[in-house]
C-alpha positions as MATLAB code, in Angstrom:
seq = 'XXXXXXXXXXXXXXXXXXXXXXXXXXXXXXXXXXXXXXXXXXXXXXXXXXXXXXXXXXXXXXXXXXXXXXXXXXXXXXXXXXXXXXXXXXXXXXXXXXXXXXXXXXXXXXXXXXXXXXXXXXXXXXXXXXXXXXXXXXXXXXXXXXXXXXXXXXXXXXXXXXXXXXXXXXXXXXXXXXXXXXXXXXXXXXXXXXXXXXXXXXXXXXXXXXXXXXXXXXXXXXXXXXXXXXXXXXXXXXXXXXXXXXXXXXXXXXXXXXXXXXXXXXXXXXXXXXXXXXXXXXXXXXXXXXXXXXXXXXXXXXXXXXXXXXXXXXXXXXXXXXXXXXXXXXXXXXXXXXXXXXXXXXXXXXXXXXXXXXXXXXXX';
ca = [
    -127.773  -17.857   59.788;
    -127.785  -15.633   62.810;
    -130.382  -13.155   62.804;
    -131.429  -10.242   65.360;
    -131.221   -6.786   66.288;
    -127.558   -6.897   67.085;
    -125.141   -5.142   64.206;
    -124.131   -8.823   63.617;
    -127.359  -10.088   62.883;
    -127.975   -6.875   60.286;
    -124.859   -8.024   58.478;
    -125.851  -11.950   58.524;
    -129.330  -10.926   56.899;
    -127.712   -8.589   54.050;
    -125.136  -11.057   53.471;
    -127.608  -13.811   53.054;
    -129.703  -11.352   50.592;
    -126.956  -10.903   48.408;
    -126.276  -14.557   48.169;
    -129.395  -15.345   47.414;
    -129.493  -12.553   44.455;
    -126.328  -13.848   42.767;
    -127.713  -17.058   42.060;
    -125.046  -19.282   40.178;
    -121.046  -18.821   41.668;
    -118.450  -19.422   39.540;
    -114.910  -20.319   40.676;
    -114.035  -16.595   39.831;
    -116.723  -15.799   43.089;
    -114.157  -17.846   45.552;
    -112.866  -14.745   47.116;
    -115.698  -12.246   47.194;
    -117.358  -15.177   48.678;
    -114.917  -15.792   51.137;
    -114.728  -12.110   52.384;
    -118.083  -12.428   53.287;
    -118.014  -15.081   55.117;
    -115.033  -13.733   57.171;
    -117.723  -10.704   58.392;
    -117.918  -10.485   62.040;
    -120.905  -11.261   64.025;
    -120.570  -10.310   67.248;
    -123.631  -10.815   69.801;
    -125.031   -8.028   72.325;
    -122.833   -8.183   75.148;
    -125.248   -8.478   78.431;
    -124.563   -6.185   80.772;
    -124.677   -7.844   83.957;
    -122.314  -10.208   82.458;
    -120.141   -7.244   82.156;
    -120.419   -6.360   85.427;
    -119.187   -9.626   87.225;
    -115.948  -10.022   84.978;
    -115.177   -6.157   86.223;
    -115.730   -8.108   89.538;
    -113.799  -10.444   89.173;
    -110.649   -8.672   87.858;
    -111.331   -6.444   90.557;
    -110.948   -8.830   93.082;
    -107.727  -11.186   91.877;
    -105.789   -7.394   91.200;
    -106.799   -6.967   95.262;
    -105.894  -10.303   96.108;
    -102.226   -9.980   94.610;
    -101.685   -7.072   96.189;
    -102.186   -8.368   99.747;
    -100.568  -11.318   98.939;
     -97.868   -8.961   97.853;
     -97.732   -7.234  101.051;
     -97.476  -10.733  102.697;
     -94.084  -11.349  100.691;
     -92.874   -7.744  101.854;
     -93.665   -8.546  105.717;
     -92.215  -12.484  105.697;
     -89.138  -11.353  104.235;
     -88.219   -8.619  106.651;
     -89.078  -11.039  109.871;
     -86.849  -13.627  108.088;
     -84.000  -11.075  108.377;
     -84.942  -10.345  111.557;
     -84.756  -13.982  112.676;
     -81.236  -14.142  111.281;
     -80.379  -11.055  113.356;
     -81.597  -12.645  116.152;
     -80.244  -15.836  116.434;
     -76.833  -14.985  115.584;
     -74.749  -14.704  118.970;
     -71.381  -13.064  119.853;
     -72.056   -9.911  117.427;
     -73.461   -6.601  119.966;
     -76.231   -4.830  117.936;
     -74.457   -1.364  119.834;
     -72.191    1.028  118.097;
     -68.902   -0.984  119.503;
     -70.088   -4.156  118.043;
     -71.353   -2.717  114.324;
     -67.732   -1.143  114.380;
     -65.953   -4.146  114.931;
     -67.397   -6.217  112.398;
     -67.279   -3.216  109.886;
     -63.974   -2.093  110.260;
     -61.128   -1.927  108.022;
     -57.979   -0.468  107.330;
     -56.626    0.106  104.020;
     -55.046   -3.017  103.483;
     -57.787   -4.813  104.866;
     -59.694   -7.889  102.707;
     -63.133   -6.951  104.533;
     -63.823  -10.899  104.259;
     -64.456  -11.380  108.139;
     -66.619  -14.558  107.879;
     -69.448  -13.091  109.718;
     -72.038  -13.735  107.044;
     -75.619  -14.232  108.443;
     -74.517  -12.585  111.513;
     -73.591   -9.261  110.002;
     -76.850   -9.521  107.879;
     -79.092   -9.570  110.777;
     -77.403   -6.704  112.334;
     -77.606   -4.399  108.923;
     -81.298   -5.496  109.168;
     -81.854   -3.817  112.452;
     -79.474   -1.104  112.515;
     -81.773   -0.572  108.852;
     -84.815   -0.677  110.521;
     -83.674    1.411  113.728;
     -82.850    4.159  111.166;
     -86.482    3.435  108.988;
     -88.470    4.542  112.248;
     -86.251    7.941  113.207;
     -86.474    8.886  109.716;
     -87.909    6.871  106.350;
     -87.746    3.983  104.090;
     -87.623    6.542  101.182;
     -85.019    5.472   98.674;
     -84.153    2.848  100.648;
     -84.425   -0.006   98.353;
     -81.290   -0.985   97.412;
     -80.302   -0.564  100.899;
     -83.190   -2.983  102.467;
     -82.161   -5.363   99.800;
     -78.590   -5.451  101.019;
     -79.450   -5.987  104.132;
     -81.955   -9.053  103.606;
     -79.681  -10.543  101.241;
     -75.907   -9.554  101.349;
     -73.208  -11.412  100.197;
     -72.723  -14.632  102.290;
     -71.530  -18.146  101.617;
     -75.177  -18.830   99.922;
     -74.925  -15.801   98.048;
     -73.400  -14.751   94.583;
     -73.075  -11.050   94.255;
     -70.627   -9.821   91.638;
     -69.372  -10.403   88.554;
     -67.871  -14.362   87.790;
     -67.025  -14.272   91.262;
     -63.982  -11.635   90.773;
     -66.142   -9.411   93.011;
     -66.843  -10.493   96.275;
     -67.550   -7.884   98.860;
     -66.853   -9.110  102.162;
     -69.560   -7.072  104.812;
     -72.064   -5.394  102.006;
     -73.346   -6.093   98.353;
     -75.341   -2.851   97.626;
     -77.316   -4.381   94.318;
     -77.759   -2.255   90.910;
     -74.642   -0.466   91.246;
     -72.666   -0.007   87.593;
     -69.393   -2.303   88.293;
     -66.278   -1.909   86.848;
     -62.417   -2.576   88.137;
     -61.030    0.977   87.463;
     -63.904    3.445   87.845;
     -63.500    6.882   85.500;
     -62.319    9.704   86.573;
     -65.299   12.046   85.621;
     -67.017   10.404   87.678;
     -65.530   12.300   91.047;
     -64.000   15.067   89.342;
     -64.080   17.579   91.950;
     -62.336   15.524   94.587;
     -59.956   14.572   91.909;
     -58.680   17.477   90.396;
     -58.720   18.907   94.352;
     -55.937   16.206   95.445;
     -53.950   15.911   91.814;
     -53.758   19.904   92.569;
     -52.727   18.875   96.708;
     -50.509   16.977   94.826;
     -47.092   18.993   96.079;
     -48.202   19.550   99.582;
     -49.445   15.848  100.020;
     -45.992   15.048   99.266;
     -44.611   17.296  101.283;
     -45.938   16.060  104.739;
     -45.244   12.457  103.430;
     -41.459   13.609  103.182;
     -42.135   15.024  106.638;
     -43.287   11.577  108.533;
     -40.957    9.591  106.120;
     -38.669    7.114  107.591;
     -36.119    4.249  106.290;
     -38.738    1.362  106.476;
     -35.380   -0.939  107.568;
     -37.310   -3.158  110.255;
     -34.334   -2.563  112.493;
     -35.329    0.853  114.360;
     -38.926    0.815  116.578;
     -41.889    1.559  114.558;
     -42.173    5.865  114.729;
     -45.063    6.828  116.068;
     -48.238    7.011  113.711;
     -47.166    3.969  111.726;
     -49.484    1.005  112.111;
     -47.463   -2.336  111.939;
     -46.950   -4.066  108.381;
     -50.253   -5.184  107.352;
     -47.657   -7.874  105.182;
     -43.959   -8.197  104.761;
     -42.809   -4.980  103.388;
     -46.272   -3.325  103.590;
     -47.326    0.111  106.354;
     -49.492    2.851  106.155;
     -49.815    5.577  108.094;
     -53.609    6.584  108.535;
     -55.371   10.077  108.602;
     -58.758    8.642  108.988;
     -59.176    4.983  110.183;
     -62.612    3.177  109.859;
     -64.625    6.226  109.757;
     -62.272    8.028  112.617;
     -60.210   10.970  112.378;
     -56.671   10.623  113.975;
     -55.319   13.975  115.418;
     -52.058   13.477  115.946;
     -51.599   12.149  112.294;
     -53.958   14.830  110.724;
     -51.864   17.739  112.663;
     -48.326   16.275  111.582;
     -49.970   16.186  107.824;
     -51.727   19.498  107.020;
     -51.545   19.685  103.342;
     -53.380   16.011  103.268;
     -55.831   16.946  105.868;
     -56.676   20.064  104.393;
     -57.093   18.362  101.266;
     -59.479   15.775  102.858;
     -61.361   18.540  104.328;
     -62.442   20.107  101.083;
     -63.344   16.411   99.728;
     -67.466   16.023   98.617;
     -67.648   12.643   98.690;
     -64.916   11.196  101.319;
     -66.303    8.481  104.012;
     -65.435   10.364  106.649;
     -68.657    9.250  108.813;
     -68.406    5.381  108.362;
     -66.720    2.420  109.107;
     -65.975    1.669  105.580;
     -63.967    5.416  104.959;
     -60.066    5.410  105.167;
     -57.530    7.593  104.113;
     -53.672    7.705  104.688;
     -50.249    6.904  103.204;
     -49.593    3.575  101.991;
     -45.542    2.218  101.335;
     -44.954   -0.513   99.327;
     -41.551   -2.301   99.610;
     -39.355   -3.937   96.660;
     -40.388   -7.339   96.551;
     -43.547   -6.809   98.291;
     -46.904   -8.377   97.143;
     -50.769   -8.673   98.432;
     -52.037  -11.442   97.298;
     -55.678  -11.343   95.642;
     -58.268  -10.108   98.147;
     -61.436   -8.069   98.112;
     -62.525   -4.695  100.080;
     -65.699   -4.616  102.372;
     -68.391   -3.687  100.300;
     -68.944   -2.332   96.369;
     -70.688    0.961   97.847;
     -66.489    2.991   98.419;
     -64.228    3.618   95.515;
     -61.178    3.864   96.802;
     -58.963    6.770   95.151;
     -55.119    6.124   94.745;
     -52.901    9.269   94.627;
     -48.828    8.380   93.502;
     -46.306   10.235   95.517;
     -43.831    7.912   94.430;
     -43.924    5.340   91.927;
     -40.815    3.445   90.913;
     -40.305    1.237   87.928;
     -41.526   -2.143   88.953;
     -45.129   -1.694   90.010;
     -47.725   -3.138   89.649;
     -51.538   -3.105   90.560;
     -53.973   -5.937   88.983;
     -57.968   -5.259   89.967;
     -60.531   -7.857   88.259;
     -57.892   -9.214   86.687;
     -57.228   -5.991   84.636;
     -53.587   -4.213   85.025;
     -53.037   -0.859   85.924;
     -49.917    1.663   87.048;
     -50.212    4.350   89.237;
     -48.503    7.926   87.859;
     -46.955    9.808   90.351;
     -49.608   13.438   90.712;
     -52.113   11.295   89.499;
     -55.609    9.622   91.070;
     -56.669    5.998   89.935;
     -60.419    5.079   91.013;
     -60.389    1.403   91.633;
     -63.231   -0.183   92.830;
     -61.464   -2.970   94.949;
     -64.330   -4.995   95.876;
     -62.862   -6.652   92.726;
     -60.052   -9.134   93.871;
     -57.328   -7.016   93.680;
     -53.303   -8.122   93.714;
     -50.652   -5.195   94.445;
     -47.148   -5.653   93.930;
     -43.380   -4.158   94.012;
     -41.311   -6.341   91.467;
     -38.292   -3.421   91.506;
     -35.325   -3.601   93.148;
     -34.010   -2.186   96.144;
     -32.017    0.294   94.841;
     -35.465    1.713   93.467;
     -36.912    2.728   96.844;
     -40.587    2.476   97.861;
     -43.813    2.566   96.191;
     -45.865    5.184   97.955;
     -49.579    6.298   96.889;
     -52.052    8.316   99.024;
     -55.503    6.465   99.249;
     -59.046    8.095  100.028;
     -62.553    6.329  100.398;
     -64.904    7.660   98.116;
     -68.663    6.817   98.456;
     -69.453    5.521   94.808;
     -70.440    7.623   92.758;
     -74.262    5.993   91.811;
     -74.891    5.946   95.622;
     -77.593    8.256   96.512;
     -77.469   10.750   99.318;
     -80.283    8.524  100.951;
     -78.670    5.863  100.685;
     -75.481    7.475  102.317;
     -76.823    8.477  104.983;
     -78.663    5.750  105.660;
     -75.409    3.501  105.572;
     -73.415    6.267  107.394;
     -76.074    5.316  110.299;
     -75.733    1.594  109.765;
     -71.878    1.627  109.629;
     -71.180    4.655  111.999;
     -67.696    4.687  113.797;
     -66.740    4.257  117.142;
     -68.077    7.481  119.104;
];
C-alpha cells in the first residue's frame, strides 16, 4: 500500500486502517469494499517536471505556427509562378480588361484558366501594398485557386464561373428580392420611363435594314442588346438617347459600374430564339432582369430551375448557374424584351468590392 505525505498516501493509510478493523467481509461488504478501492491516489507532482512539459507545449504551439506561416508564404509564390509563366495575357489595365470582359450575353468561359489566375494574383497583391489585406480572404483565395479545368467550384457542376469563384458565398439560381431591395423597388418604380426610352431606340429587328446605331450585332440568331454600360464602361451616346434608364442606374447602390464584370442595357429576344446552357463570369454579380415586354412563350431555366419574367417586375438570377433562355412564341407575339443590371452580390463585402473593382477595373 502506498504510503507518504501526499493526500494519496493519507487516504491509502486510513483505508488500510479500516480494513484492518472490520475483520471478517461478508459478500454483503462487495461494494463498500469496492468503493474503496476505487479511491484515488495521486502522487506529488514534481515541479520541475512541470516545468519542462510547459516547455514543451510551448515549443510544438511555436513550431506550428511558423510552419504555418511557411504554408501562407509557399502558396502565394505558387500563384505567383503561375502568373508568371503564363504568356500572351498583359498584366496592364488593357490586358486584365480583355480577359475580364463581357457583355450581357456573354458565357464568361474564355479558357484562360491558370493564366487569368496568375494575373488576379498580382493585380491582388498590387492592390495589398497601396492599401491592405484586411478582409481580403475570400478574395486571396480566389485568386490562388479559381475555377480552372483542375478545379470544382459550384454546386454538381451546374455552377461554373468562367474568370472568378469567390468561395463562401450563399448560392442559389434565383436570388430573393429582399436581398437588393432598394435598387429593386428604384427600377420596378423606373418601370414606365425605362420603357419609354426602349420605345424610343426600338426598331423592327427584321435583319433586312443596317443595324441602327447603338445596337451591338446578334450575340445569336434572333438575339441584340443595346448597352448602357458595357464591361464596366459607360456609353454616352446610349446613356443620353435613354434618360429614364440612366437616371435610374444612377441612383443604383449596388450596380458594377466600376468593373469589368458590370453591364446594363436592353436585351430583345426573338420568337424562336434560344441560348443554349452557359454560365456568367464569376458568382460575385447578380444580374437583375427588368420585363418591358414579355409575351406568352418565354422562358428562362437557371440551375435547372424555371422561371418567367413579369413585365414591371425584377428577377435576381445568379447566372453563374448554367442558364438556358428561350422564345418558344410565335411571331405574331413580338419580342421578348427585359432590362438587365449587374448587381454586386449581395454577401460581398465593401472590401471585397473594392478590392475586385481594382482587380477587374475597365478600360480607362
Amino acid at each position: 500500500m502506498w504510503k507518504g505525505n501526499s493526500p494519496g498516501g493519507n487516504q491509502g493509510s486510513a483505508m488500510e486502517e479500516e480494513l484492518r478493523g472490520q475483520g471478517n467481509w461478508g459478500l454483503e461488504d462487495a461494494p463498500g469494499l469496492l468503493a474503496m478501492a476505487s479511491l484515488p491516489i495521486m502522487p506529488t507532482w514534481p515541479l520541475p517536471l512541470a516545468s519542462s512539459a510547459f516547455t514543451l507545449l510551448l515549443g510544438a504551439l511555436t513550431s506550428l505556427f511558423l510552419w504555418y506561416c511557411y504554408r501562407l508564404g509557399s502558396q502565394d509564390m505558387q500563384a505567383l509562378a503561375v502568373g508568371s509563366q503564363a504568356g500572351g495575357v498583359s498584366g496592364g489595365p488593357g490586358g486584365c480588361s480583355e480577359v475580364g470582359r463581357s457583355s450581357l450575353g456573354s458565357s464568361g468561359e474564355s479558357g484562360e484558366g491558370p493564366r487569368m489566375e496568375g494575373l488576379v494574383s498580382r493585380r491582388l497583391r498590387a492592390y495589398a501594398r497601396r492599401y491592405s489585406w484586411a478582409g481580403m480572404g475570400r478574395v486571396r483565395r480566389a485568386a490562388q485557386g479559381g475555377p480552372g479545368p483542375g478545379g470544382s467550384p459550384g454546386i454538381l457542376g451546374i455552377q461554373r464561373p468562367g474568370l472568378l469563384f469567390l468561395p463562401d458565398l450563399p448560392s442559389v439560381p434565383f436570388v430573393p428580392q429582399d436581398a437588393q431591395r432598394h435598387d429593386v423597388e428604384l427600377l420596378e418604380s423606373s418601370f414606365p420611363a425605362i420603357l419609354r426610352d426602349f420605345r424610343a431606340v426600338n426598331w423592327d429587328f427584321s435583319g433586312t435594314t443596317p443595324l441602327p446605331q447603338g445596337w451591338s450585332p446578334p450575340l445569336a440568331p434572333g438575339c441584340y442588346q443595346l448597352l448602357l454600360y458595357q464591361a464596366g464602361r459607360c456609353q454616352p451616346n446610349n446613356c443620353r438617347r435613354c434618360p429614364g434608364a440612366y437616371r435610374a442606374l444612377r441612383g443604383l447602390r449596388s450596380f458594377m459600374n466600376a468593373n469589368t464584370f458590370g453591364n446594363a442595357g436592353f436585351s430583345v429576344l426573338l420568337p424562336g430564339a434560344r441560348l443554349e446552357g452557359r454560365c456568367g463570369p464569376t458568382n460575385a454579380r447578380v444580374r437583375c432582369h427588368l420585363g418591358l415586354k414579355i409575351p406568352p412563350g418565354c422562358e428562362l431555366v437557371v440551375g435547372g430551375e424555371p422561371q418567367c419574367w413579369a413585365e414591371g417586375h425584377c428577377l435576381l438570377v445568379d447566372d453563374s448557374f448554367l442558364h438556358t433562355v428561350a422564345h418558344n412564341g410565335s411571331p405574331e407575339d413580338g419580342p421578348r424584351v427585359v432590362f438587365i443590371v449587374d448587381l454586386w452580390h449581395p454577401n460581398v463585402a465593401g472590401a471585397e468590392r473594392q478590392a475586385l473593382d481594382f482587380v477587374f477595373a475597365p478600360d480607362p
